[in-house]
Amino acid sequence: MHDLSLTSLSEGLRQKTFSSVELTQHFLKRIKTHDTLYNSFITVSEDTALTAAKAADVRLAAGNAPALCGVPIAHKDIFCTQGIRTSCASKMLDNFISPYDATVVSNMAKHGMVSLGKTNMDEFAMGSSNETSYYGAVKNPWNTECIPGGSSGGSAAAVAAHLCPAATASDTGGSIRQPAALCGLTGLKPTYGRISRFGMIAFASSMDQAGTMTHSAEEAALLLQTMAGHDPKDSTSSPHSVPDYSQSLSNDINGLTIGLPTEFFSADLDPNIRALTDAAINELTQQGVNVVEISLPNIDLSVPTYYVLAPAEASTNLSRFDGVRYGHRCNNPIDLNDLYKRTRNEGFGEEVKRRILIGTYVLSAGYYDAYYQQALKVRQLIKQDFTEAFNNVDVILCPSTPSTAYPIGSRNDDPVQMYLEDLYTIGVNLAGLPGMSIPIGQSDGLPVGMQLIGNYFQEERLLNMAHRYQTVTEWHLQSPSNLSEGS
Ligand code: GLN
């Protein structure tokens, strides 16, 4: 059952090949047996999952149940879940039980989806390797010595190891697309505002966006359908109408134009990644897609720009964790200052503290104009570059990551090296565009991904192109060879 796609699971439930309770029990058992190896879950919510599965079976029996009713899902531990711990992988929230559900969580529950639990991640979604979690590093199912990518590394590892059929994730600078690429999955970060951020713990609010971690584009379309839409509880969610994402999946892509940014295909590009990307482009051209070179002249500034803006927003967002309102509180504070200082010192990990320091610095009087304001201006330039490019092309194509998964612990001494991991993904968040990573092959046994970037609200086009690619290739169907068979 754990190898079936969301579509097959939905059919199996309708045809009563298995019930939602059986399906849920199967995945819970898999998590119990295998996750000691991957550490992809922080919390498994067995009881509530079985209760939800029973309710889904009743709905299925009554007929008219939504497409994904009864199908299990895992949520990144950044989404608030009522009554179930939401830790954001931080000691600060180790004991936090949210009094409400994030809109993403409640939307999926309304569709009858069954939440198995909460997946591991980098602390407060800050990281690219899933090594900053308070609950320990996540292992890549393709090679457990290696990182799965981050920050949605738990969601990626859990889906890649078939511990859940699909998972939710979030992407502020690449946190869906990068782990998807490193774990051989399809990861979709929609347009900023496409999915409500209500109840998704804030990191950098002007870039945070929820999205999907699945094996295929077809599944991403089904999942996005349950998540997308305006939410009165999030003023930045878009009122833009939500199309039927599955309807256009098989549309002809003949005549569409893809742009290859020269800046992303430079001599530094890893030769294996380059060769696999060229082969994938070739598959698309065989379906009638035109390829042109484009330029994104300011894209080289995207990493430094992000590392001014994201920490600035994070330092503001994280000021709420003060030991008074939520989460961790130090023992026996002598006064209010001591309470703040010790609580935050004990509750936050090293990377989060680094971001708070950078953010506070760039927002401080005297440096605000030099750093924060300047970064906002560069952000506009990067956005304009994309807008101009989309005057001539339908989709922009580039690698998802500069390398494949690397050994756990091998890059911990150099945070800047780690930040450069997001070279290809961060510009998309600065501009607020939709981006997607799809598997295109393997290099030395480790998965490689390719990124498709669309114009605003053109998720349909990305899903369509990815699906057409996946109808003629099988990379998205491959699983790590060391996955244990059977149960
Ligand atoms: N790796 C980036 C960072 O550390 C992006 C993280 C994300 O997308 N949440 O900030």
CSV table of N, CA, C and O and ligand atoms in Angstrom, one decimal, residues 125-128 151 171-175 203 306-307 355 422, ligand 1:
chain,number,residue,atom,x,y,z
A,125,ALA,N,12.7,26.6,10.7
A,125,ALA,CA,12.9,26.6,9.2
A,125,ALA,C,14.1,27.3,8.7
A,125,ALA,O,14.2,27.7,7.6
A,126,MET,N,15.1,27.4,9.6
A,126,MET,CA,16.4,28.1,9.2
A,126,MET,C,17.4,27.0,9.0
A,126,MET,O,18.0,26.5,9.9
A,127,GLY,N,17.7,26.8,7.7
A,127,GLY,CA,18.7,25.8,7.4
A,127,GLY,C,18.4,25.2,6.0
A,127,GLY,O,17.4,25.3,5.5
A,128,SER,N,19.4,24.4,5.6
A,128,SER,CA,19.3,23.8,4.3
A,128,SER,C,19.7,22.3,4.4
A,128,SER,O,19.9,21.6,3.4
A,151,SER,N,14.8,23.3,4.7
A,151,SER,CA,14.4,22.9,6.1
A,151,SER,C,13.3,21.9,6.2
A,151,SER,O,13.2,21.3,7.3
A,171,ASP,N,8.4,26.9,2.4
A,171,ASP,CA,9.6,27.3,1.6
A,171,ASP,C,9.7,28.8,1.7
A,171,ASP,O,8.9,29.6,1.3
A,172,THR,N,10.8,29.2,2.3
A,172,THR,CA,11.1,30.7,2.5
A,172,THR,C,12.3,31.1,1.6
A,172,THR,O,12.3,32.2,1.1
A,173,GLY,N,13.1,30.1,1.3
A,173,GLY,CA,14.3,30.4,0.4
A,173,GLY,C,14.7,29.2,-0.4
A,173,GLY,O,15.7,29.1,-1.0
A,174,GLY,N,13.9,28.1,-0.3
A,174,GLY,CA,14.2,26.9,-1.0
A,174,GLY,C,13.9,25.6,-0.3
A,174,GLY,O,14.1,24.5,-0.7
A,175,SER,N,13.2,25.8,0.9
A,175,SER,CA,13.1,24.7,1.8
A,175,SER,C,12.1,23.6,1.4
A,175,SER,O,12.0,22.5,2.0
A,203,PHE,N,8.6,32.8,9.9
A,203,PHE,CA,10.1,32.9,9.8
A,203,PHE,C,10.3,34.3,9.1
A,203,PHE,O,10.6,35.2,9.8
A,306,TYR,N,18.8,38.1,0.5
A,306,TYR,CA,17.9,37.3,1.3
A,306,TYR,C,18.5,37.2,2.7
A,306,TYR,O,17.8,37.3,3.7
A,307,TYR,N,19.8,37.2,2.9
A,307,TYR,CA,20.4,37.1,4.2
A,307,TYR,C,20.5,38.4,4.9
A,307,TYR,O,21.1,38.5,6.0
A,355,ARG,N,20.8,34.2,13.3
A,355,ARG,CA,19.9,35.0,12.4
A,355,ARG,C,19.3,36.2,13.2
A,355,ARG,O,19.1,37.3,12.7
A,422,ASP,N,21.5,27.6,-1.5
A,422,ASP,CA,20.2,28.0,-2.0
A,422,ASP,C,20.3,29.0,-3.2
A,422,ASP,O,19.3,29.7,-3.5
B,1,GLN,N1,18.0,27.6,3.6
B,1,GLN,C1,17.3,28.9,3.7
B,1,GLN,C2,17.5,29.4,5.1
B,1,GLN,O1,18.2,28.9,5.8
B,1,GLN,C3,15.9,28.7,3.4
B,1,GLN,C4,15.1,28.1,4.4
B,1,GLN,C5,13.6,28.0,4.1
B,1,GLN,O2,13.2,28.1,2.9
B,1,GLN,N2,12.8,27.9,5.1
B,1,GLN,O3,17.0,30.5,5.4
